[in-house]
Each structure stands twice: as C-alpha cells, then as structure tokens.
Coordinates of C-alpha atoms in Angstrom, one line a residue:
Chain A
X1 CA 73.9 -30.0 13.0
X2 CA 72.6 -26.4 13.7
X3 CA 69.5 -27.0 11.6
X4 CA 68.8 -30.1 13.7
X5 CA 69.1 -28.1 17.0
X6 CA 66.9 -25.4 15.6
X7 CA 64.2 -27.9 14.7
X8 CA 64.4 -29.6 18.0
X9 CA 63.8 -26.3 19.9
X10 CA 61.0 -25.4 17.6
X11 CA 59.2 -28.8 18.0
X12 CA 59.8 -28.9 21.7
X13 CA 58.6 -25.2 22.1
X14 CA 55.4 -26.1 20.2
X15 CA 54.9 -29.2 22.3
X16 CA 55.3 -27.4 25.6
X17 CA 53.4 -24.4 24.6
X18 CA 50.4 -26.5 23.3
X19 CA 50.6 -28.8 26.4
X20 CA 50.1 -25.7 28.6
X21 CA 47.3 -24.5 26.3
X22 CA 45.4 -27.8 26.7
X23 CA 44.8 -27.0 30.5
X24 CA 44.6 -23.2 30.1
X25 CA 42.2 -22.7 27.2
X26 CA 38.6 -22.1 28.2
X27 CA 37.1 -23.8 25.2
X28 CA 37.2 -27.5 25.6
X29 CA 37.3 -28.0 21.8
X30 CA 40.3 -25.8 21.6
X31 CA 41.9 -27.8 24.3
X32 CA 41.5 -31.1 22.3
X33 CA 42.9 -29.2 19.2
X34 CA 46.0 -28.3 21.3
X35 CA 46.2 -31.8 22.4
X36 CA 46.4 -32.8 18.9
X37 CA 49.1 -30.3 18.1
X38 CA 51.1 -31.6 21.1
X39 CA 50.7 -35.1 19.8
X40 CA 51.9 -34.1 16.3
X41 CA 55.0 -32.2 17.7
X42 CA 55.9 -35.0 20.0
X43 CA 55.7 -37.3 17.0
X44 CA 58.0 -34.9 15.1
X45 CA 60.4 -35.2 18.0
X46 CA 60.4 -39.0 17.8
X47 CA 61.2 -38.9 14.1
X48 CA 64.0 -36.5 14.7
X49 CA 65.7 -39.0 17.0
X50 CA 65.4 -41.6 14.3
X51 CA 62.4 -43.5 15.8
X52 CA 60.3 -43.0 12.8
X53 CA 58.1 -46.1 13.4
X54 CA 57.1 -44.8 16.8
X55 CA 56.5 -41.4 15.5
X56 CA 54.2 -42.6 12.8
X57 CA 52.4 -44.9 15.1
X58 CA 51.9 -42.1 17.5
X59 CA 50.3 -40.2 14.6
X60 CA 48.1 -43.0 13.4
X61 CA 46.8 -44.2 16.8
X62 CA 46.8 -41.0 19.0
X63 CA 46.1 -38.4 16.4
X64 CA 44.1 -40.4 13.8
X65 CA 41.9 -42.4 16.1
X66 CA 42.0 -41.4 19.9
X67 CA 41.9 -37.7 19.5
X68 CA 39.0 -38.1 16.9
X69 CA 37.0 -39.8 19.7
X70 CA 38.0 -37.1 22.2
X71 CA 36.7 -34.5 19.7
X72 CA 33.5 -36.4 19.2
X73 CA 32.9 -36.5 23.1
X74 CA 33.8 -33.0 23.7
X75 CA 31.8 -31.6 20.8
X76 CA 28.6 -33.3 22.1
X77 CA 28.9 -31.4 25.3
X78 CA 27.1 -28.1 24.9
X79 CA 30.1 -25.7 25.0
X80 CA 27.9 -22.6 25.0
X81 CA 26.2 -23.7 28.1
X82 CA 29.4 -24.5 29.9
X83 CA 31.0 -21.1 29.5
X84 CA 31.8 -19.7 32.9
X85 CA 30.8 -22.9 34.6
X86 CA 33.6 -25.2 33.6
X87 CA 36.2 -23.1 35.4
X88 CA 34.0 -21.6 37.9
X89 CA 35.2 -20.7 41.3
X90 CA 32.3 -22.3 42.8
X91 CA 33.4 -24.5 45.7
X92 CA 31.9 -27.9 45.2
X93 CA 33.1 -29.5 48.3
X94 CA 36.6 -29.6 47.2
X95 CA 36.7 -33.3 46.5
X96 CA 38.6 -33.0 43.3
X97 CA 41.6 -31.1 44.6
X98 CA 43.2 -33.9 46.9
X99 CA 42.9 -36.4 44.2
X100 CA 44.3 -34.0 41.6
X101 CA 47.1 -33.2 44.0
X102 CA 47.9 -36.9 44.6
X103 CA 48.0 -37.6 40.8
X104 CA 50.2 -34.7 40.1
X105 CA 52.5 -35.7 42.9
X106 CA 52.9 -39.2 41.5
X107 CA 53.6 -38.0 37.9
X108 CA 56.2 -35.6 39.4
X109 CA 58.0 -38.3 41.2
X110 CA 57.8 -40.5 38.1
X111 CA 59.4 -37.8 36.1
X112 CA 62.1 -37.4 38.6
X113 CA 62.8 -41.1 38.4
X114 CA 62.9 -41.0 34.6
X115 CA 65.2 -38.2 34.4
X116 CA 67.4 -39.8 37.0
X117 CA 67.4 -43.0 34.9
X118 CA 69.0 -41.0 32.1
X119 CA 72.2 -41.1 34.0
X120 CA 72.4 -44.8 34.0
X121 CA 71.3 -45.4 30.3
X122 CA 74.7 -46.2 29.1
X123 CA 75.1 -49.0 31.7
X124 CA 71.6 -50.1 31.1
X125 CA 72.2 -50.5 27.3
X126 CA 75.3 -52.6 28.0
X127 CA 73.7 -54.9 30.5
X128 CA 70.6 -55.6 28.3
X129 CA 70.2 -59.4 27.5
X130 CA 68.7 -58.6 24.0
X131 CA 71.1 -57.3 21.4
X132 CA 69.9 -54.3 19.5
X133 CA 71.5 -53.8 16.1
X134 CA 72.1 -50.5 14.8
X135 CA 72.4 -51.8 11.1
X136 CA 68.7 -52.5 10.5
X137 CA 65.7 -50.0 10.4
X138 CA 64.1 -49.6 13.8
X139 CA 60.8 -51.0 12.4
X140 CA 62.6 -54.3 12.0
X141 CA 64.4 -54.2 15.3
X142 CA 61.2 -53.5 17.2
X143 CA 59.6 -56.4 15.3
X144 CA 62.6 -58.5 16.2
X145 CA 62.2 -58.2 20.0
X146 CA 58.5 -57.6 20.2
X147 CA 57.5 -60.9 18.6
X148 CA 60.2 -63.0 20.1
X149 CA 61.4 -61.8 23.6
X150 CA 58.3 -59.9 24.5
X151 CA 55.6 -61.9 22.8
X152 CA 54.0 -62.9 26.1
X153 CA 53.8 -59.3 27.4
X154 CA 52.7 -58.2 24.0
X155 CA 49.9 -60.8 23.8
X156 CA 48.8 -60.2 27.3
X157 CA 48.4 -56.3 26.7
X158 CA 46.5 -57.3 23.6
X159 CA 44.1 -59.4 25.6
X160 CA 43.6 -56.7 28.2
X161 CA 42.6 -54.3 25.5
X162 CA 40.2 -56.8 24.0
X163 CA 38.7 -57.3 27.5
X164 CA 38.4 -53.5 28.0
X165 CA 36.8 -53.2 24.6
X166 CA 34.2 -56.0 25.2
X167 CA 33.6 -54.8 28.7
X168 CA 32.7 -51.3 27.3
X169 CA 30.4 -52.7 24.7
X170 CA 28.8 -54.9 27.3
X171 CA 28.3 -52.0 29.7
X172 CA 26.8 -49.5 27.3
X173 CA 24.7 -52.0 25.2
X174 CA 21.0 -51.9 25.7
X175 CA 18.5 -53.7 23.6
X176 CA 15.8 -51.3 22.5
X177 CA 12.3 -52.6 21.6
X178 CA 10.6 -51.6 18.5
X179 CA 13.7 -51.0 16.3
X180 CA 13.2 -51.9 12.7
X181 CA 16.3 -53.4 11.3
X182 CA 17.0 -54.4 7.7
X183 CA 17.7 -58.1 7.1
X184 CA 19.1 -58.9 3.8
X185 CA 18.4 -62.5 4.0
X186 CA 14.7 -61.8 4.7
X187 CA 14.5 -59.4 1.8
X188 CA 16.2 -61.6 -0.7
X189 CA 14.4 -64.7 0.3
X190 CA 10.9 -63.1 -0.1
X191 CA 8.9 -65.0 -2.6
X192 CA 5.9 -63.8 -4.7
X193 CA 3.6 -66.1 -2.9
X194 CA 4.3 -64.5 0.4
X195 CA 4.2 -61.0 -0.8
X196 CA 1.1 -60.8 -3.0
X197 CA -2.4 -62.0 -2.2
X198 CA -5.3 -62.1 -4.4
X199 CA -8.5 -61.5 -2.5
X200 CA -12.0 -62.1 -3.6
X201 CA -13.8 -58.9 -2.3
X202 CA -17.6 -58.9 -1.9
X203 CA -19.3 -55.8 -3.2
X204 CA -19.6 -52.8 -0.9
X205 CA -17.9 -54.6 1.8
X206 CA -14.2 -53.9 1.5
X207 CA -11.3 -56.2 2.5
X208 CA -9.5 -56.3 5.9
X209 CA -5.7 -56.6 5.3
X210 CA -3.3 -58.2 7.9
X211 CA -6.2 -59.4 10.1
Chain B
X1 CA 74.8 -23.0 7.5
X2 CA 75.7 -22.2 3.9
X3 CA 75.1 -25.9 2.9
X4 CA 72.1 -25.9 4.9
X5 CA 70.5 -23.2 2.8
X6 CA 71.6 -24.7 -0.5
X7 CA 70.0 -27.9 0.6
X8 CA 66.9 -25.9 1.5
X9 CA 66.7 -24.3 -1.8
X10 CA 67.2 -27.5 -3.8
X11 CA 64.5 -29.1 -1.8
X12 CA 62.1 -26.2 -2.3
X13 CA 62.8 -26.3 -6.0
X14 CA 61.9 -30.1 -6.0
X15 CA 58.8 -29.5 -3.9
X16 CA 57.6 -27.0 -6.5
X17 CA 58.3 -29.3 -9.2
X18 CA 56.2 -31.9 -7.6
X19 CA 53.3 -29.6 -6.3
X20 CA 52.6 -27.6 -9.4
X21 CA 51.9 -30.6 -11.6
X22 CA 49.8 -32.2 -8.8
X23 CA 47.7 -28.9 -8.6
X24 CA 47.4 -28.6 -12.4
X25 CA 46.4 -32.2 -12.5
X26 CA 43.8 -31.8 -9.7
X27 CA 42.2 -29.0 -11.8
X28 CA 42.3 -31.3 -14.9
X29 CA 40.9 -34.1 -13.0
X30 CA 37.8 -32.3 -11.9
X31 CA 37.1 -31.6 -15.6
X32 CA 37.6 -35.3 -16.4
X33 CA 35.4 -36.3 -13.6
X34 CA 32.6 -34.2 -14.8
X35 CA 33.1 -35.2 -18.5
X36 CA 33.0 -39.0 -17.6
X37 CA 29.9 -38.4 -15.4
X38 CA 28.3 -36.5 -18.4
X39 CA 29.2 -39.3 -20.9
X40 CA 27.6 -41.9 -18.8
X41 CA 24.3 -39.8 -18.4
X42 CA 24.4 -39.0 -22.2
X43 CA 25.1 -35.4 -21.6
X44 CA 27.9 -33.3 -23.1
X45 CA 29.4 -32.1 -19.8
X46 CA 31.6 -28.8 -19.7
X47 CA 32.6 -28.3 -23.3
X48 CA 32.5 -24.6 -23.9
X49 CA 35.7 -23.0 -22.2
X50 CA 38.7 -23.9 -24.2
X51 CA 39.2 -27.0 -26.4
X52 CA 36.9 -29.7 -25.2
X53 CA 36.1 -27.5 -22.2
X54 CA 39.6 -28.2 -20.9
X55 CA 39.9 -24.7 -19.2
X56 CA 36.6 -25.1 -17.3
X57 CA 38.3 -25.8 -13.9
X58 CA 40.5 -22.7 -14.6
X59 CA 37.4 -20.6 -15.1
X60 CA 35.7 -22.1 -12.0
X61 CA 38.9 -21.2 -10.0
X62 CA 38.8 -17.7 -11.3
X63 CA 35.3 -17.3 -10.3
X64 CA 36.0 -18.7 -6.7
X65 CA 39.0 -16.3 -6.2
X66 CA 36.8 -13.2 -7.1
X67 CA 33.9 -14.4 -4.8
X68 CA 33.5 -12.9 -1.4
X69 CA 34.6 -15.0 1.5
X70 CA 31.8 -15.0 4.0
X71 CA 32.6 -15.8 7.6
X72 CA 29.5 -16.4 9.7
X73 CA 29.1 -14.0 12.8
X74 CA 28.6 -17.0 15.1
X75 CA 31.3 -19.1 13.9
X76 CA 34.6 -19.8 15.6
X77 CA 36.5 -17.7 13.3
X78 CA 40.2 -19.1 13.6
X79 CA 39.1 -22.7 13.4
X80 CA 36.8 -21.8 10.6
X81 CA 39.6 -20.4 8.5
X82 CA 42.1 -23.0 9.6
X83 CA 39.7 -25.9 8.4
X84 CA 40.2 -25.6 4.6
X85 CA 43.8 -24.9 5.1
X86 CA 44.4 -28.0 7.0
X87 CA 42.5 -30.1 4.4
X88 CA 44.4 -28.6 1.6
X89 CA 47.9 -29.0 3.1
X90 CA 47.2 -32.7 4.2
X91 CA 46.1 -33.6 0.8
X92 CA 49.4 -32.2 -0.6
X93 CA 52.0 -33.2 1.8
X94 CA 51.2 -36.9 1.4
X95 CA 52.5 -36.6 -2.3
X96 CA 56.1 -36.3 -1.0
X97 CA 56.5 -40.0 -0.5
X98 CA 54.8 -41.3 -3.8
X99 CA 57.5 -42.9 -6.0
X100 CA 57.1 -41.9 -9.6
X101 CA 60.0 -44.0 -10.7
X102 CA 63.3 -45.6 -9.5
X103 CA 65.0 -43.1 -7.4
X104 CA 62.4 -40.5 -8.7
X105 CA 60.8 -39.7 -5.4
X106 CA 61.0 -36.5 -3.2
X107 CA 61.2 -38.2 0.2
X108 CA 62.3 -41.9 0.1
X109 CA 61.6 -42.6 3.8
X110 CA 61.8 -46.0 5.6
X111 CA 58.1 -45.8 6.7
X112 CA 56.7 -44.4 3.6
X113 CA 53.3 -46.4 3.7
X114 CA 52.9 -45.5 7.4
X115 CA 53.4 -41.9 6.6
X116 CA 50.7 -42.1 3.9
X117 CA 48.3 -43.8 6.2
X118 CA 49.0 -41.3 9.1
X119 CA 48.4 -38.3 6.9
X120 CA 45.2 -39.8 5.4
X121 CA 44.0 -40.4 8.9
X122 CA 44.7 -36.8 9.9
X123 CA 42.6 -35.7 6.9
X124 CA 39.3 -36.1 9.0
X125 CA 40.5 -33.1 11.0
X126 CA 39.9 -30.6 8.3
X127 CA 36.3 -31.7 7.9
X128 CA 35.7 -31.9 11.8
X129 CA 37.0 -28.4 12.3
X130 CA 35.0 -27.0 9.4
X131 CA 31.8 -28.7 10.6
X132 CA 32.3 -27.7 14.2
X133 CA 33.5 -24.1 13.7
X134 CA 30.6 -23.3 11.3
X135 CA 28.4 -23.5 14.5
X136 CA 25.5 -24.6 12.5
X137 CA 23.3 -27.7 12.4
X138 CA 24.0 -29.2 9.0
X139 CA 27.7 -28.7 9.0
X140 CA 28.0 -30.3 12.3
X141 CA 26.0 -33.3 11.4
X142 CA 27.9 -33.7 8.3
X143 CA 31.1 -33.5 10.2
X144 CA 30.1 -36.1 12.8
X145 CA 29.1 -38.5 9.9
X146 CA 32.1 -38.0 7.9
X147 CA 34.4 -38.5 10.8
X148 CA 32.7 -41.7 11.9
X149 CA 32.9 -42.9 8.4
X150 CA 36.5 -42.1 7.8
X151 CA 37.6 -43.6 11.0
X152 CA 35.7 -46.9 10.2
X153 CA 37.1 -47.3 6.8
X154 CA 40.6 -46.4 7.8
X155 CA 40.5 -49.6 9.9
X156 CA 40.0 -51.8 6.9
X157 CA 42.5 -49.8 4.8
X158 CA 45.0 -50.5 7.5
X159 CA 44.3 -54.2 7.5
X160 CA 44.6 -54.3 3.7
X161 CA 47.9 -52.6 3.9
X162 CA 49.1 -55.3 6.2
X163 CA 48.2 -57.7 3.7
X164 CA 50.4 -56.0 1.2
X165 CA 53.2 -55.5 3.5
X166 CA 53.2 -59.3 4.4
X167 CA 54.2 -59.9 0.8
X168 CA 56.8 -57.2 0.6
X169 CA 58.6 -57.1 4.1
X170 CA 59.3 -53.5 3.9
X171 CA 57.4 -50.3 4.6
X172 CA 59.2 -48.4 2.0
X173 CA 57.0 -47.5 -1.1
X174 CA 59.8 -48.1 -3.6
X175 CA 60.3 -51.5 -2.1
X176 CA 56.7 -52.2 -2.4
X177 CA 56.8 -51.4 -6.1
X178 CA 60.0 -53.4 -6.7
X179 CA 58.4 -56.4 -4.9
X180 CA 55.9 -56.4 -7.8
X181 CA 58.4 -56.8 -10.6
X182 CA 57.1 -60.4 -11.2
X183 CA 53.6 -60.3 -10.3
X184 CA 51.5 -57.4 -9.5
X185 CA 49.7 -57.7 -6.1
X186 CA 46.4 -57.1 -7.8
X187 CA 46.5 -60.8 -8.9
X188 CA 47.2 -62.7 -5.7
X189 CA 45.3 -60.1 -3.5
X190 CA 42.5 -59.3 -5.9
X191 CA 39.8 -59.4 -3.1
X192 CA 41.8 -56.9 -1.1
X193 CA 42.1 -54.7 -4.2
X194 CA 38.4 -54.5 -4.5
X195 CA 37.9 -53.8 -0.8
X196 CA 40.6 -51.3 -1.1
X197 CA 39.0 -49.5 -3.9
X198 CA 35.5 -49.4 -2.2
X199 CA 37.2 -48.3 1.1
X200 CA 39.0 -45.5 -0.8
X201 CA 35.7 -44.3 -2.1
X202 CA 34.4 -44.2 1.5
X203 CA 37.6 -42.6 2.7
X204 CA 37.4 -39.8 0.3
X205 CA 33.6 -39.3 0.7
X206 CA 33.0 -40.1 -2.8
X207 CA 29.6 -41.3 -4.1
X208 CA 28.0 -43.7 -3.3
X209 CA 29.5 -43.1 0.2
X210 CA 29.1 -39.1 0.2
X211 CA 26.7 -39.2 3.0
X212 CA 28.7 -36.2 4.7
X213 CA 27.3 -33.9 2.0
X214 CA 24.2 -35.7 1.1
X215 CA 22.4 -32.7 -0.4
X216 CA 18.9 -34.2 0.3
X217 CA 19.6 -34.4 4.0
X218 CA 22.4 -32.0 5.0
X219 CA 22.4 -29.4 2.3
X220 CA 26.2 -29.6 1.5
X221 CA 27.3 -31.1 4.9
X222 CA 30.5 -29.5 6.4
X223 CA 30.9 -27.2 3.5
X224 CA 27.6 -25.4 3.8
X225 CA 28.9 -22.2 5.3
X226 CA 31.9 -22.0 3.2
X227 CA 32.2 -19.6 0.1
X228 CA 34.6 -18.5 -2.3
X229 CA 38.2 -19.5 -2.2
X230 CA 37.7 -21.4 1.2
X231 CA 35.1 -23.7 -0.4
X232 CA 37.5 -24.2 -3.4
X233 CA 40.1 -25.2 -1.1
X234 CA 38.0 -27.9 0.4
X235 CA 37.1 -28.9 -3.0
X236 CA 40.8 -29.1 -4.3
X237 CA 41.8 -30.9 -1.2
X238 CA 39.1 -33.5 -1.8
X239 CA 40.1 -34.1 -5.3
X240 CA 43.9 -34.1 -4.4
X241 CA 42.9 -36.8 -1.8
X242 CA 41.1 -38.7 -4.4
X243 CA 44.1 -38.6 -6.7
X244 CA 46.3 -39.7 -3.9
X245 CA 44.0 -42.7 -3.0
X246 CA 44.4 -43.7 -6.8
X247 CA 48.1 -43.2 -6.5
X248 CA 48.1 -45.3 -3.4
X249 CA 46.1 -48.2 -5.2
X250 CA 48.4 -47.9 -8.0
X251 CA 51.6 -48.3 -5.9
X252 CA 50.0 -51.0 -3.6
X253 CA 48.4 -53.2 -6.1
X254 CA 49.1 -52.2 -9.7
X255 CA 52.9 -52.1 -9.6
X256 CA 53.4 -48.5 -9.4
X257 CA 55.8 -47.2 -12.1
X258 CA 56.5 -50.8 -13.4
X259 CA 55.2 -51.6 -17.1
X260 CA 52.7 -54.4 -17.3
X261 CA 55.1 -56.6 -19.3
X262 CA 58.8 -56.2 -19.6
X263 CA 59.1 -56.3 -23.3
X264 CA 60.2 -53.6 -25.7
X265 CA 57.3 -51.1 -26.6
X266 CA 56.1 -51.2 -22.9
X267 CA 59.3 -50.8 -21.1
X268 CA 60.4 -48.1 -23.2
X269 CA 57.8 -45.8 -21.9
X270 CA 59.3 -44.1 -18.8
X271 CA 58.1 -45.1 -15.3
X272 CA 56.3 -41.8 -14.4
X273 CA 53.9 -42.2 -17.4
X274 CA 52.9 -45.7 -16.4
X275 CA 52.1 -44.5 -12.9
X276 CA 50.1 -41.7 -14.3
X277 CA 48.3 -44.1 -16.7
X278 CA 47.4 -46.2 -13.6
X279 CA 46.2 -43.4 -11.5
X280 CA 44.0 -42.2 -14.3
X281 CA 42.6 -45.8 -14.9
X282 CA 41.7 -45.8 -11.3
X283 CA 40.4 -42.4 -11.3
X284 CA 38.0 -43.1 -14.3
X285 CA 36.7 -46.2 -12.2
X286 CA 36.0 -43.6 -9.5
X287 CA 34.2 -41.4 -11.8
X288 CA 32.1 -44.3 -13.3
X289 CA 31.1 -45.5 -9.8
X290 CA 30.0 -42.0 -9.1
X291 CA 28.0 -41.9 -12.2
X292 CA 26.2 -45.3 -11.9
X293 CA 25.7 -46.3 -8.1
X294 CA 23.1 -44.7 -5.9
X295 CA 23.9 -43.4 -2.5
X296 CA 24.1 -45.7 0.5
X297 CA 22.2 -45.4 3.6
X298 CA 24.3 -44.6 6.7
X299 CA 23.5 -47.8 8.5
X300 CA 24.4 -49.8 5.3
X301 CA 27.7 -47.8 5.2
X302 CA 28.6 -48.8 8.7
X303 CA 27.5 -52.4 8.4
X304 CA 29.7 -52.8 5.2
X305 CA 32.8 -51.2 6.8
X306 CA 32.6 -53.1 10.1
X307 CA 30.8 -56.2 9.7
X308 CA 31.8 -57.2 6.1
X309 CA 35.1 -55.5 5.1
X310 CA 37.0 -55.7 8.6
X311 CA 36.3 -59.4 9.2
X312 CA 37.1 -60.3 5.5
X313 CA 40.2 -58.5 5.4
X314 CA 41.4 -59.8 8.8
X315 CA 40.6 -63.4 7.4
X316 CA 42.6 -62.5 4.3
X317 CA 45.6 -61.5 6.6
X318 CA 45.5 -64.9 8.1
X319 CA 45.1 -66.6 4.6
X320 CA 48.0 -64.7 3.2
X321 CA 50.4 -65.1 6.1
X322 CA 49.7 -68.8 6.2
X323 CA 50.2 -69.2 2.5
X324 CA 53.5 -67.4 2.6
X325 CA 54.6 -69.4 5.7
X326 CA 53.6 -72.7 4.2
X327 CA 55.3 -72.1 0.9
X328 CA 58.2 -70.5 2.6
X329 CA 57.8 -67.3 0.6
X330 CA 58.1 -64.8 3.4
X331 CA 60.3 -61.9 2.3
X332 CA 63.0 -60.2 4.3
X333 CA 64.8 -63.2 5.9

C-alpha cells in the first residue's frame, strides 16, 4: 500500500499548493489555471478512494465546463491594465474586508464541523436508513439512491438550476434593433416571381428600384 | 516495493506497446487524409517520398524537428510552451481505455466512457492556453471561437452517449461493445450516429467546422504563433483526437472489435483488425467530408449545435428510454 500512500500525498500536495497559488498568483488567468489543476488533483483523490464516478463527474462538470467559463470571463478582462491595480494597497473604504472575514469565518467553522463529524462516521453509517451495498459499482449505487430515496431533492435542485439559468438569460437578454438574421424558411420558400422583376424602362430615364 | 516496481515496468511496457502504434498510425493517417483529399479533387496528393508517398509524414516530421522554435517576446512563455504539451498528452492518454478486443485493453475501468468524455472535454485547454499565451489578436480570437464551439458540441455528444448507455446499462467500454453482439447500435440509433459523427467533426475542429483556424479570417487561429516541433505537436494532437473520435464512434455504434456477422471468414479475423477497419472507415468519411463540404458560418455552427442537435438528441433520449421501458428491454436488472 506504500504506492497508494505516496500517490495520496503527491495529489494532496498538488491540491494544496495549487489552491494557495489560486489566491497568491498576480495574474488572474494563472489563478484560473491553478484552479483547474486543483480540480484535477481533487478528482484524482476521489478516484483513489474508489469514488470514480464522482471523480469523473468532477472533471467533466468543473474542469470541462465551469472552468472554461471562468477562463472566458477572466481572459476578457484586460490583464495588462490591471497589473498593480488588482492587488493594490489602495484603501477603498475597506468594505470588502469585513465581508471577507465573515465568509472565511463561516467556512472555518464549517470545516471544524466536518472534521468533527468524521469521528461519528461509523455510527452514522450504521444508523442510515438506506442500505449501501459494497458489491455493486459506485455509479450504480449512486443511481439507486439518487433516483429513488432522494428523487424529490434531486428534482428540486434541478428546478432551481433551471430557474437560475432562465433568470440569467432573462436578465442579460436585450433585443437589438437592426440585426439581420438568416431565416432558412424565408430563404427556401422564396419564389422566382418574388425575386425577379421585369421592368419596362423608358429610354434615357432609368428605373427606380424598391420604391 | 519490489512488486510495485515490477507492476510499474510491465505497465510501462504495455503503454509503449499501445502508444507507439498510435503515434505511427497518426503519421500514416495524415498521409491518408491528404491522399483522399487529393483524389476527390482529382490531384495526386503526396506521392514522392517512399512508395505511394507513404513516408511523407516522416519527412514532414523531420522538417519540423529541425526548424527553429520561435517563442514570441510578448508571449506568456510558460503557458505558451505548455499548451502543445497539454494538447498532445490529452490526445494520447484517452487511448488507455479503448478496448481493442476481449480483455485486450490497457485500463478496463468501470467508468471508461466517462473517462473518455472527461479527457475530450479537457482537450479545449490546450487550445485556449495556446491562444491566450500567444498574446496576439488572431490566436486569441481563434481560441475563443474554438472553446465556445467545443463546449457546445460536447453537450450534444454527452446526450448521445446517454442514449447508448440506456441500451447498455454500464459505463464500461468493453460492456458497451459486448452489448452490441446481436445488433450494432448504429441500426436502432442511426440518427444519433449521424449526429455523433457531425458533432465529432465539430469537436475536433475538422472542416466544415474548422472555424478556429479559418485561414481567410484568422490566419491559422490559435496556431498562428507556433513554429517547428511545437506546431507539429498541436497537429499530431489534433489528428490523434480525430482518430480517437473515430475509435469512440466505432466502439459506441459500430460494435467495436466485433465482426459484422458471426460466420466463418469474418469471425476468423481477430478483433483488433475489425476495430482498425472501423476506425479507418470512419476516418475516410471524415476525410471525404473535409474534401467536399464548404466551411460553416459561425452563427450557423452555433445554431446547429444548440437549436437542432441538442433538442433532437434530448428527444431521442426520451424516445429510447420509453421504448426500452415499454418493451421491458432495460438492461442491468
């Protein structure tokens, strides 16, 4: 099992170092790259404890989709312009520091609760009303509980995501005037009689089109 | 510790046994691509170096190796160098789970298809990193285009995979092949196969969806600033990805290593050959599409992905699952 331990420490080390680098690195795009590295090493840890389904979903959803959007947004910011300003010591009233402190305190206490809960894990596993079989693959066992016991919560979280998605579209959508769009129906249903006109032109007068 | 090293060495040997043929076939496939392209356009194509020009790719590779690697002064150097490496690595590691025959696979993991999907969704990073690190307008625009395009078409590929998985009941690639023993999925899921093929073209930035490198608009897209071996790595990674998409199509829809009919002259041919035939068949289709179809406009591309493919494949998921449920064919009871 020594190889297992070595790999565990390698991945954990990469995860922690890259998590620190996310906040430390001056270049925002580098931060996102470190975030991606962090996600990847976390999913490696998931795979190491045998939760390969979670690990792969982590890769597909966070690395494959969410982080791409992060990169999109961050790249659109003009990084050259921000240099020196992003982490400047300029005091802007200090509104962000109390909020940041509050959030980090909450996260700190949550972590304490999670680590404390580790002690009660064996009791918790025994007292579970759903039975988790160790014989089937974890994809199957997740599917078994997700779509039966937790179907309501699963559906509700799906609905919340859908509402958020529609809300984002509604908030950012604006109708612009004067945009030319291609309409396949219009193009295909165009007939010769509408497209071509034969005009009797008088000599030395010319013809006015689309009057 | 000792047993660990012996396992390590046998694995390294197996990996080399897989990767060397893949790399050689990538070089050959470039030649094949150019030949097919030329034949459609009534040209001869590369036919000078070696018999039928077979060694053309080798000559090209030599040329790339001896060319100078130019790193632009204003680029972000580390990311710039890393980008082709990422592309190449990601294109190669996905081959680990492709089953070439029964028990003839490097890593027979439970979630093989998810692994393939995850790695192909990481492929976009090589391109974004290259485009951003070049610190130049055309590569950046190309990278943005390509990222949007790959993310969009991944969605429909994911839904298509769900269609196949509904019929299999397992995420393991060998199980997916074995589930097609009686009927290849290309027959019941033919519309999905067509959509998968087109999405694969878009996912690998092949014509007619090669907008990230549309030379009339963006010079060469994200590759503009690259030269020498780094350019070649992008290029090899792209072709390895194309081959991988063909392999994925063969495994998901064309029955992987299975022979088309289970009678003597066909089932005497070993499985890996059947898989290679199927990959080649799909690749020649890819090449024919490249030679015949004009490039899409970007808004048409997005419309096709989001407004046509995604709703249709979602509808097909509902259709497949209701069919399976109604006739009580759902696997994995």
